[in-house]
Coordinates of C-alpha atoms in Angstrom, one line a residue:
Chain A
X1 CA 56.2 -12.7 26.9
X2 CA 57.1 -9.4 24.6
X3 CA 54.9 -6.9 23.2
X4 CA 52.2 -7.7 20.5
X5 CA 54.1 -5.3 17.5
X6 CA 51.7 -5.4 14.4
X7 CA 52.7 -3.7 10.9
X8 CA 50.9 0.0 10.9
X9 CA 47.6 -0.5 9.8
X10 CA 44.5 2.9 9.4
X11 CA 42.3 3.2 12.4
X12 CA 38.7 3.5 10.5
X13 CA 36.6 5.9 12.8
X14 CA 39.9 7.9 14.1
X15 CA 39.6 12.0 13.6
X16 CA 43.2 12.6 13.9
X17 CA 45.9 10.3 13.2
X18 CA 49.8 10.8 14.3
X19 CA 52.0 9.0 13.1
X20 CA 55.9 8.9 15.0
X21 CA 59.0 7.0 13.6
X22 CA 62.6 7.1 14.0
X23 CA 64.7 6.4 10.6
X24 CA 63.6 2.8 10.5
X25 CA 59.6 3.4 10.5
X26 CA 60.0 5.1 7.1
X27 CA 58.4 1.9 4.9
X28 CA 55.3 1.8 7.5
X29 CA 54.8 5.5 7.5
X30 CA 54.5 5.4 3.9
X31 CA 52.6 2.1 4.2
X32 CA 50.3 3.9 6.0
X33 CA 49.8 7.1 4.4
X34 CA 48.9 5.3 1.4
X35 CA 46.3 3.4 3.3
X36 CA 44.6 6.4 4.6
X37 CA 44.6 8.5 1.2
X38 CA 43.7 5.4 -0.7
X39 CA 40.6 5.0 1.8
X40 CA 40.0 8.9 1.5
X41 CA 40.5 9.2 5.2
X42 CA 39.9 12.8 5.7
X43 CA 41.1 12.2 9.2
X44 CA 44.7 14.8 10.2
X45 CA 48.0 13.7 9.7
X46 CA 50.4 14.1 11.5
X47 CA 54.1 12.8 10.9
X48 CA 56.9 13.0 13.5
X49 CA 60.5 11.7 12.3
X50 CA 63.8 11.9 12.9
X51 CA 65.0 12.0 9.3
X52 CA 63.4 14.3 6.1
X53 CA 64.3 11.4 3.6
X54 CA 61.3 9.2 2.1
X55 CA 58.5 11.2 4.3
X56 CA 55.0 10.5 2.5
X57 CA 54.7 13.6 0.8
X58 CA 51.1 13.9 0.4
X59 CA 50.6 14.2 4.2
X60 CA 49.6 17.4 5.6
X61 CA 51.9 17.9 8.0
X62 CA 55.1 16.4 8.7
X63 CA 58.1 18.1 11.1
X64 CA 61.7 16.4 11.7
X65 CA 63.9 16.2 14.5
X66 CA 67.6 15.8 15.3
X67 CA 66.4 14.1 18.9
X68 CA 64.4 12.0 20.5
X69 CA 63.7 14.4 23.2
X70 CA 62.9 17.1 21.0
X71 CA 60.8 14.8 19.3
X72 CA 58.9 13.9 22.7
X73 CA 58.8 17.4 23.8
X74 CA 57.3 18.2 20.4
X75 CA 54.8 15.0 20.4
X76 CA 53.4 15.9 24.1
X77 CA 52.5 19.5 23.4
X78 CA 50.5 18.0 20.4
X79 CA 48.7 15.2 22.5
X80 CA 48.4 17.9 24.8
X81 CA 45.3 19.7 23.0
X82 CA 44.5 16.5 21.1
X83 CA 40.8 15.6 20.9
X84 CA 39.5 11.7 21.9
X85 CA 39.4 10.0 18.4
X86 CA 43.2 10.5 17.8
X87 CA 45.3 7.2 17.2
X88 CA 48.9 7.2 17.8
X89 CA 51.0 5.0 15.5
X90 CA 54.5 4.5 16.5
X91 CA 57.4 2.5 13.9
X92 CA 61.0 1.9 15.2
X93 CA 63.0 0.1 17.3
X94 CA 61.5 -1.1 20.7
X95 CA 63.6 1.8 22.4
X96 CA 61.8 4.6 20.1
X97 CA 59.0 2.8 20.7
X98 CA 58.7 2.6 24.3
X99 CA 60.7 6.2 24.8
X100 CA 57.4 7.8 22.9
X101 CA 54.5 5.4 24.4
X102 CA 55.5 7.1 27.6
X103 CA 54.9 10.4 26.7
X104 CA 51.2 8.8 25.0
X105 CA 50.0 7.6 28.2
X106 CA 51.4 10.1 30.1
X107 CA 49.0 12.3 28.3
X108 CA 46.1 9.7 28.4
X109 CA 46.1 7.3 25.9
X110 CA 44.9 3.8 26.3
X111 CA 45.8 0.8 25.1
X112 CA 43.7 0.8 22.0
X113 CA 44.5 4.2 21.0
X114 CA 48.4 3.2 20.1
X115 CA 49.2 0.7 17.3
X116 CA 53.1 -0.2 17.2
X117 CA 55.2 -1.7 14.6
X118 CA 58.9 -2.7 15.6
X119 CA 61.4 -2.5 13.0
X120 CA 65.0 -2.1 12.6
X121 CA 67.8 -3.8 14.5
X122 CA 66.8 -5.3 18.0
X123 CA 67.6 -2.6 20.3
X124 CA 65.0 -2.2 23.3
X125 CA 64.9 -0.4 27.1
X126 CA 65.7 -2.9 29.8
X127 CA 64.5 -2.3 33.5
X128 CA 67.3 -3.4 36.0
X129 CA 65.3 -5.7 38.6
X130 CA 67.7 -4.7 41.8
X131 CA 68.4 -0.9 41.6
X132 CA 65.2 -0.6 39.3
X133 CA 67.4 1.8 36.3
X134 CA 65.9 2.2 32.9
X135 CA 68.7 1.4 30.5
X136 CA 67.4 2.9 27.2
X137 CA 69.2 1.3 24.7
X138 CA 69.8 -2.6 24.7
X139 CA 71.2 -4.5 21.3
X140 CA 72.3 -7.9 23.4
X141 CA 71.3 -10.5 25.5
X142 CA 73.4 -9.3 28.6
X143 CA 74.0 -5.7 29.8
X144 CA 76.1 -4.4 32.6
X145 CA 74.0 -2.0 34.5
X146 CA 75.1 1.7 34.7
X147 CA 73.0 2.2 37.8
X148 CA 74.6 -0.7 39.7
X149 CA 77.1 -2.6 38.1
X150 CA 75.6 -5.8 37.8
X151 CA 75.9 -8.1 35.6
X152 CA 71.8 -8.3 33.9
X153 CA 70.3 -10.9 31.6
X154 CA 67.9 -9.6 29.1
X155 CA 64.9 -11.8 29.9
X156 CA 61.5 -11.8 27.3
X157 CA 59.8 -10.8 30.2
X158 CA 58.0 -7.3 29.3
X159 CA 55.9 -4.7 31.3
X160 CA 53.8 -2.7 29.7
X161 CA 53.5 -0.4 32.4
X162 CA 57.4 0.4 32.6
X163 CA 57.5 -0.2 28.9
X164 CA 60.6 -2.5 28.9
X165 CA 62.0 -6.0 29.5
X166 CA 62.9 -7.0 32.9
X167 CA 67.2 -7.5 33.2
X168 CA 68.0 -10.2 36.3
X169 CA 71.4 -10.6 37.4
X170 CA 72.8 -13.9 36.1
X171 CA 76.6 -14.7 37.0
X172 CA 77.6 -16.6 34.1
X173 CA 79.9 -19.3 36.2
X174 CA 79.5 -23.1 37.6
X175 CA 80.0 -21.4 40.9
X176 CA 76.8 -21.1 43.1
X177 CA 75.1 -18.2 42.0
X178 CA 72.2 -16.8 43.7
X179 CA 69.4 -15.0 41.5
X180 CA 67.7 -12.3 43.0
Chain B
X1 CA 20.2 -10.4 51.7
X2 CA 20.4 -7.6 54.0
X3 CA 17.3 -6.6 57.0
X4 CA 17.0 -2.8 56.3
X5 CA 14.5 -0.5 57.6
X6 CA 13.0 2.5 56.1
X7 CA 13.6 5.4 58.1
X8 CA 12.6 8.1 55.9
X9 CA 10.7 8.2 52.6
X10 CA 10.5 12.1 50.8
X11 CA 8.2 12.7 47.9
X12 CA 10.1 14.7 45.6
X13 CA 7.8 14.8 42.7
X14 CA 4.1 13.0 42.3
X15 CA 6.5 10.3 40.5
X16 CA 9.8 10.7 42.7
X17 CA 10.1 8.8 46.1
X18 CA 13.3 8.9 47.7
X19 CA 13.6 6.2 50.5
X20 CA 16.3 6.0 53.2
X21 CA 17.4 3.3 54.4
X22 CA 19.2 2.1 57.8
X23 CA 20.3 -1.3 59.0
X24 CA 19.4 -2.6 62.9
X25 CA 21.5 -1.1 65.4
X26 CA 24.8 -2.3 65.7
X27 CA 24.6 -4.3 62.3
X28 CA 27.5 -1.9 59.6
X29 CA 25.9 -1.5 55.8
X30 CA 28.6 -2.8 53.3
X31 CA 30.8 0.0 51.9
X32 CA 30.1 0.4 48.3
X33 CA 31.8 2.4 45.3
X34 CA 29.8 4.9 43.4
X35 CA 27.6 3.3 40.5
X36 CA 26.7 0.7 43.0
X37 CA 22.6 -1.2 43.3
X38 CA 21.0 -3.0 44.8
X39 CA 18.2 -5.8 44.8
X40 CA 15.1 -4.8 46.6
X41 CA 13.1 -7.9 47.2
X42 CA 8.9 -7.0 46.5
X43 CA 6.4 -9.0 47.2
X44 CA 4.4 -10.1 44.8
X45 CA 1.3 -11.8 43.6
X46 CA 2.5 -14.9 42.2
X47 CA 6.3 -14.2 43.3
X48 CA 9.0 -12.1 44.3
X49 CA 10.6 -9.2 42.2
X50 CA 14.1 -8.3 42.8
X51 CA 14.5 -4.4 41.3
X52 CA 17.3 -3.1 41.0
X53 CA 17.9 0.8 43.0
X54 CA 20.8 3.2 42.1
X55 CA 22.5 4.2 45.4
X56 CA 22.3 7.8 45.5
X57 CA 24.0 8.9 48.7
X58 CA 27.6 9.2 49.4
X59 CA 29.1 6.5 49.2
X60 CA 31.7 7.0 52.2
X61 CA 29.1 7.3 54.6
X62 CA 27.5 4.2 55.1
X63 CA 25.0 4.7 58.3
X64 CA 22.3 4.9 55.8
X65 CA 21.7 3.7 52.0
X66 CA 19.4 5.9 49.9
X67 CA 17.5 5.0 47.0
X68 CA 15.3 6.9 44.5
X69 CA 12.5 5.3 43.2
X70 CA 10.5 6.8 39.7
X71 CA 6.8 5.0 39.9
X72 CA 6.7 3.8 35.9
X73 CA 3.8 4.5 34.2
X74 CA 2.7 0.5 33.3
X75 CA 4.7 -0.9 36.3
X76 CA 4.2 -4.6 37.0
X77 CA 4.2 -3.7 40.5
X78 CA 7.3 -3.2 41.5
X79 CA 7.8 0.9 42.0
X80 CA 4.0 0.9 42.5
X81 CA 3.7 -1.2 45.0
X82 CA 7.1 1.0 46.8
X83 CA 4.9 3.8 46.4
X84 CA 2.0 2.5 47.6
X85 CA 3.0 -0.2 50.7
X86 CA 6.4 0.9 51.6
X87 CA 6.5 3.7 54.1
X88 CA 8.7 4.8 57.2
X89 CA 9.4 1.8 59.6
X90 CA 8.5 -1.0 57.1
X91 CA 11.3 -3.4 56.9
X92 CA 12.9 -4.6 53.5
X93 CA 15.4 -7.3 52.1
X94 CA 17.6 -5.7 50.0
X95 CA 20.6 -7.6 48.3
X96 CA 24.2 -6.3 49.3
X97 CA 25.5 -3.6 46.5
X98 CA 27.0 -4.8 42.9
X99 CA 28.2 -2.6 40.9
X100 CA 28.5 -2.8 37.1
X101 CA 29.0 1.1 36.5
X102 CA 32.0 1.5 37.9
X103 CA 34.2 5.2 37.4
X104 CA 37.3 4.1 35.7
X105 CA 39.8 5.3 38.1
X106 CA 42.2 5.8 35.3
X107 CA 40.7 8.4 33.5
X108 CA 42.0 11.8 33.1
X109 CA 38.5 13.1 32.9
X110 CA 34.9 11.9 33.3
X111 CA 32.0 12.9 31.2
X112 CA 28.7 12.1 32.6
X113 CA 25.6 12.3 30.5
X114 CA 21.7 11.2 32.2
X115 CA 18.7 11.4 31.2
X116 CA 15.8 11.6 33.7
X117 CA 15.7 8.8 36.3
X118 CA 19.3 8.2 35.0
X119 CA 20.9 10.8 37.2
X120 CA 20.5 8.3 40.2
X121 CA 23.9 6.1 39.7
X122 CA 25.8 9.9 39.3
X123 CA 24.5 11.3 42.4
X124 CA 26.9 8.6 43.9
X125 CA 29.4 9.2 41.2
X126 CA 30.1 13.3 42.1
X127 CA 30.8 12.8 45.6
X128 CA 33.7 10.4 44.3
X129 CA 34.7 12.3 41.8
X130 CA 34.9 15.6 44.7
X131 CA 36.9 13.3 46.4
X132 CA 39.4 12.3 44.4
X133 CA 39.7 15.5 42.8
X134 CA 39.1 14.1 39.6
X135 CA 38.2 16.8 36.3
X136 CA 34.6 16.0 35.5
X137 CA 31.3 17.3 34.0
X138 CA 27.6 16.2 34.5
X139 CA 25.7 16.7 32.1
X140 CA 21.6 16.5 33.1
X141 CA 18.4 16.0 30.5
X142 CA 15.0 15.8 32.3
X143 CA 11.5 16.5 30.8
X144 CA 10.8 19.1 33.0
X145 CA 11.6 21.4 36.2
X146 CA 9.5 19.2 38.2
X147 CA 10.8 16.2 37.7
X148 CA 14.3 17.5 38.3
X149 CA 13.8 17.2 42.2
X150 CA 17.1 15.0 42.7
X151 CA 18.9 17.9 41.3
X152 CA 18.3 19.5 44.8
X153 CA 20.2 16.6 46.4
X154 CA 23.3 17.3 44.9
X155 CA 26.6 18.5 46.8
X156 CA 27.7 21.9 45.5
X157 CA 29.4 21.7 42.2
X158 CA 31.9 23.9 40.8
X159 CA 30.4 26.3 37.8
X160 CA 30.8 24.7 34.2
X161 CA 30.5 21.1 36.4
X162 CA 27.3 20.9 35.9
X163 CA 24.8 21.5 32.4
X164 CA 21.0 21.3 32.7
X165 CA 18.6 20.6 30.0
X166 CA 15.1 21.7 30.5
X167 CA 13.1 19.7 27.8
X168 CA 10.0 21.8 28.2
X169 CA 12.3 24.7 27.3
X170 CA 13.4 22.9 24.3
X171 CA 16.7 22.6 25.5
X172 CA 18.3 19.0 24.2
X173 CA 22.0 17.7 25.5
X174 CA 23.6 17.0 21.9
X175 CA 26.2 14.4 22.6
X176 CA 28.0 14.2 19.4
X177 CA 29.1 17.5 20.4
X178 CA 29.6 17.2 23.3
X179 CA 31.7 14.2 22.5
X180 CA 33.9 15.7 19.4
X181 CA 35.1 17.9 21.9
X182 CA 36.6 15.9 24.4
X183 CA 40.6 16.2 25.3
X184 CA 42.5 12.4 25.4
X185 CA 41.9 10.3 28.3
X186 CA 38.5 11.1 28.9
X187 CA 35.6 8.5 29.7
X188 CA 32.4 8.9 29.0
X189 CA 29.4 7.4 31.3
X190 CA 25.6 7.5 30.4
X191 CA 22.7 6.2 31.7
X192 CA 18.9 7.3 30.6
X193 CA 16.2 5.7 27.9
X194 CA 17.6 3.5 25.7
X195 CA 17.8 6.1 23.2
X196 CA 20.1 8.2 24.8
X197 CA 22.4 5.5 25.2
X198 CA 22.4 4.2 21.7
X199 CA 23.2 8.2 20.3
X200 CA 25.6 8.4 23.1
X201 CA 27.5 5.1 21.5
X202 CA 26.9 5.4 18.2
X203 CA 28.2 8.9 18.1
X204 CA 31.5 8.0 20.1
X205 CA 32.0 5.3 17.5
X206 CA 31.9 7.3 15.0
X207 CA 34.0 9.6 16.4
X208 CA 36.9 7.2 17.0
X209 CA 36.6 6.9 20.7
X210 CA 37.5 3.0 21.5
X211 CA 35.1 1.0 23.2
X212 CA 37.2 1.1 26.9
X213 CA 36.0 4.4 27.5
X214 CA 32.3 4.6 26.8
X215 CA 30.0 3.2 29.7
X216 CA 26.6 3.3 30.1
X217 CA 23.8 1.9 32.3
X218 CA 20.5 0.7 31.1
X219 CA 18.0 0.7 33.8
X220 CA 16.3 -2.4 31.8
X221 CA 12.0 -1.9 32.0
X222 CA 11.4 -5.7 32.1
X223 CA 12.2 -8.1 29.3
X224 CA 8.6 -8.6 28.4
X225 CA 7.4 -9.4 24.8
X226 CA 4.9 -11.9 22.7
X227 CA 4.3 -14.9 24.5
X228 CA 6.4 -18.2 23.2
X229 CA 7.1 -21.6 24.6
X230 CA 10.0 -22.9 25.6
X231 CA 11.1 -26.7 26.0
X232 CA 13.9 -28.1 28.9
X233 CA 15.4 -30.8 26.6
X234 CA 16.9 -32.4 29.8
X235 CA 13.5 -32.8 31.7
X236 CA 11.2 -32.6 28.5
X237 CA 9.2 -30.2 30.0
X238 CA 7.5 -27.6 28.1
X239 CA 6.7 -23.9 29.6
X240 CA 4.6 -20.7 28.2
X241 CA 6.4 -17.9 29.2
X242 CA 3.9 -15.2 29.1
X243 CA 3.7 -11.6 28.2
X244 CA 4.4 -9.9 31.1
X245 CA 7.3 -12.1 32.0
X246 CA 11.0 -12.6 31.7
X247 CA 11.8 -16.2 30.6
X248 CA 14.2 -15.8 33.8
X249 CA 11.3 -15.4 36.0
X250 CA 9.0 -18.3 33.6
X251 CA 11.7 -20.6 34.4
X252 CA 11.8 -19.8 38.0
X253 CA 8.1 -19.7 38.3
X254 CA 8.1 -23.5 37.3
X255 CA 10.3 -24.3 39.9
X256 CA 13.6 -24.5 37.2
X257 CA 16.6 -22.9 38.8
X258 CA 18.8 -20.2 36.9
X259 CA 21.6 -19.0 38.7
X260 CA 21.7 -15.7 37.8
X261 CA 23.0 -11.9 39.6
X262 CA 22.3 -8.9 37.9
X263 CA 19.1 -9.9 35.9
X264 CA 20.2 -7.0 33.6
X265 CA 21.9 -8.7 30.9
X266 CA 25.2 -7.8 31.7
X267 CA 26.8 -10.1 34.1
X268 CA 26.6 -13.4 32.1
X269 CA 25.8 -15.6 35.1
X270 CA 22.4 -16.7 34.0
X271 CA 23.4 -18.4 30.0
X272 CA 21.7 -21.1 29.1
X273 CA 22.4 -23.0 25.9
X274 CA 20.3 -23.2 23.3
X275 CA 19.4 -26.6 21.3
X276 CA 16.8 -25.7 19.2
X277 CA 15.2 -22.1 18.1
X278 CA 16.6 -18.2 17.7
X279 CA 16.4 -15.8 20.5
X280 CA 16.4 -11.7 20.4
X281 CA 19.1 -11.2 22.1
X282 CA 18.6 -8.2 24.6
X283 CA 21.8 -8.2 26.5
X284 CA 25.0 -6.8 26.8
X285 CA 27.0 -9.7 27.4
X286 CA 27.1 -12.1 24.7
X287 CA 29.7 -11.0 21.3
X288 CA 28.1 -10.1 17.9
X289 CA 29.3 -13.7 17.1
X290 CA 27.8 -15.4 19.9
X291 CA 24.1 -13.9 19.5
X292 CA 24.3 -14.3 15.3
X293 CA 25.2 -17.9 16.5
X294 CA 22.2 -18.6 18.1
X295 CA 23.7 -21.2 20.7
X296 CA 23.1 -19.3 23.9
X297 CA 20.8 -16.9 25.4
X298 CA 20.4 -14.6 28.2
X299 CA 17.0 -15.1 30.0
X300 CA 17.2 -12.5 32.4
X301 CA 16.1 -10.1 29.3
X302 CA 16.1 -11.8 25.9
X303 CA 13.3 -13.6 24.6
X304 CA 12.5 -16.3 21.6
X305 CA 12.5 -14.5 18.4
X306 CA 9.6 -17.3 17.2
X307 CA 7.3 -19.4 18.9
X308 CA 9.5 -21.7 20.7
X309 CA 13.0 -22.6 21.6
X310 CA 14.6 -25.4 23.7
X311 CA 16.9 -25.1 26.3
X312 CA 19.9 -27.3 27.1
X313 CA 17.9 -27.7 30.9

């Protein structure tokens, strides 16, 4: 079974809100902001994207990036002196997505602190079952895996934990194939 | 049910007993994790009470369980009569530990708030905590000096571990403060009078703390209330369950078995359907929807909210 994704909606009680997209989050960030400044949320805001263009300009405070890691360096030194009360929101593909959850739990967040809306074109991290490599960036059903070589079926199989889908070597033949 | 014997009981305040407890030689006390009771069995005039008892002592070191008993001031018996009749060598039947306060072992931080008698379940807690090296603060509320004896059985804490509010000083812990500062990944644990728990959770909801990382204990007085009647539709029987009992302990009384385990409200184990009647629902198990649905009730601390209700028994 995937993820549960859900579009963006306000946390009611939260103090802080942060809200993290690549270019493809840019509707539910605006989604959202209007949300919370229609509901007079006086709760901080926080936007982290990868792209200037279409930002909610009412927000307080909103800083781009030109990469993902700068981004996730960037989002852990916030979460880093964050208060309990904050709520993460997260809008992209699956592999945004799942790159930034890491760093969110890595810092402490639970489950029911991060809300997260996929969008965009199906592109997610698979997690190579024999030699156990995280291949970041997925856009078909099969993958040949850079840590081994083998050939990996993208299965709907997800871990939360490892925050991808689980890749299974499939030979694609009628001749007796053995599945791992 | 565990055979213990008491081998030590120390009077740490006129209210304050602290009993130790040992097995028979040869016979190994369960291991238990910090947050842990158990069930004393006390005798009774009409029956048995089960109470439930913090374990206070370390919790790796299982030669001996302790247990700190506060002598209420209407007791039905119970911590009176452990006061009164239970002294060194007596033997007592004490159930094997549960715990439902558990230390999330996830947490990047634990925040403990008690009040009074509600320090007993984080004596256990700190020597846990020590252990797994875990970033913690305790904070303490008691009335006065005096009856802040168990403070003397504490390990050694680390300055800034531990806070202590003398009310007689005026001093009062101030959990929404205490809670608006907290860094991500921190749980919060309370146990006290019912009125520290409901600031403690009303102020982390407000705050936007979610529901996973608030616990609390709530060391239950008994549920007693108006007397009402209650009818077993099965049997057609119909009971008065007095003032000074739990319909739990009515039912058993008459000879109606409940099966039932923490007698707190929190376990679920004891819910009996409801045909007829509204209860005031006590507990902490059943959902908003449930209790507004009035189908099911908890005996082991809720009671009718009118003069009768029938059981599906």
């Amino acid at each position: 079974m995937g993820p549960n994704y859900k579009p963006l909606s306000a946390s009611a009680n939260s103090r802080r809100h942060v809200i993290v997209i690549d270019r493809h989050g840019v509707e539910p960030a605006r989604r959202l902001s209007s949300e919370l400044d229609r509901s007079g949320d006086t709760g901080e805001l926080l936007t982290l994207s990868e792209q200037e263009d279409g930002l909610p300009r009412s927000r307080k405070a909103r800083e781009t990036f030109d990469s993902l890691d700068r981004l996730r360096s960037r989002l852990d030194a916030l979460l880093r002196g964050a208060p309990m009360g904050t709520m993460l929101y997260i809008a992209g593909t699956e592999s945004f997505i799942w790159a930034v959850n890491t760093i969110a739990v890595r810092r402490g967040l639970g489950d029911s602190e991060i809300r997260r809306e996929a969008c965009g074109p199906r592109i997610r991290p698979v997690f190579c079952a024999h030699c156990r490599a995280l291949i970041e960036e997925v856009s078909a059903s099969r993958v040949s895996c850079p840590g081994c070589g083998r050939s990996l079926e993208v299965r709907e199989h997800f871990s939360t934990r490892l925050g991808a889908y689980l890749g299974v070597c499939s030979v694609a033949s009628t001749s007796k194939a053995s599945v791992d | 049910m565990l055979e213990v014997r008491v081998a030590c009981v120390d009077r740490l305040t006129p209210e304050i007993r602290r009993f130790t407890l040992v097995a028979d030689r040869g016979i190994e006390l369960p291991r238990y994790s910090a947050g842990s009771h158990v069930l004393v069995r006390i005798p009774g005039r009409n029956r048995d009470y089960r109470n439930p008892y913090s374990l206070i002592g370390n919790p790796s070191s299982t030669s001996t369980y302790q247990i700190a008993v506060r002598r209420a001031e209407r007791s039905r018996g119970g911590s009176a009569h452990m006061h009164d009749a239970v002294k060194p060598g007596a033997r007592l039947w004490i159930s094997p530990p549960l715990n439902s306060f558990p230390i999330d072992r996830l947490a990047h931080r634990h925040l403990m708030i008690a009040g009074g008698i509600g320090i007993t379940p984080f004596m256990a807690y700190v020597y846990e905590l020590l252990a797994m090296d875990a970033a913690f603060e305790l904070h303490y509320a008691f009335a006065d000096r005096r009856r802040a004896a168990l403070l003397e059985a504490l390990p050694d804490l680390a300055t800034g571990s531990l806070m202590l509010y003398d009310g007689s000083a005026g001093e009062r812990v101030a959990p929404c403060r205490l809670l608006s500062t907290q860094p991500l990944g921190t749980h919060v644990y309370v146990c006290g009078p019912p009125t520290l728990i409901e600031t403690v959770r009303r102020s982390a909801q407000a705050l936007g703390w979610p529901r996973s990382h608030v616990h609390w204990e709530q060391f239950s007085a008994p549920a007693t209330g108006r007397s009402f009647t209650v009818r077993l539709a099965r049997s057609g029987r119909a009971l008065r369950v007095r003032p000074d009992k739990s319909l739990l302990e009515a039912l058993e009384e008459a000879g109606v078995p409940v099966p039932n385990l923490c007698r707190a409200g929190v376990c679920g184990h004891c819910r009996i359907r409801m045909l007829a009647g509204e209860a005031e629902h006590c507990d902490d198990y059943l959902s908003d929807e449930d209790k507004a649905a009035q189908q099911h009730i908890m005996p082991c601390v809720s009671r009718a909210r009118g003069d009768r209700i029938t059981l599906d028994l």
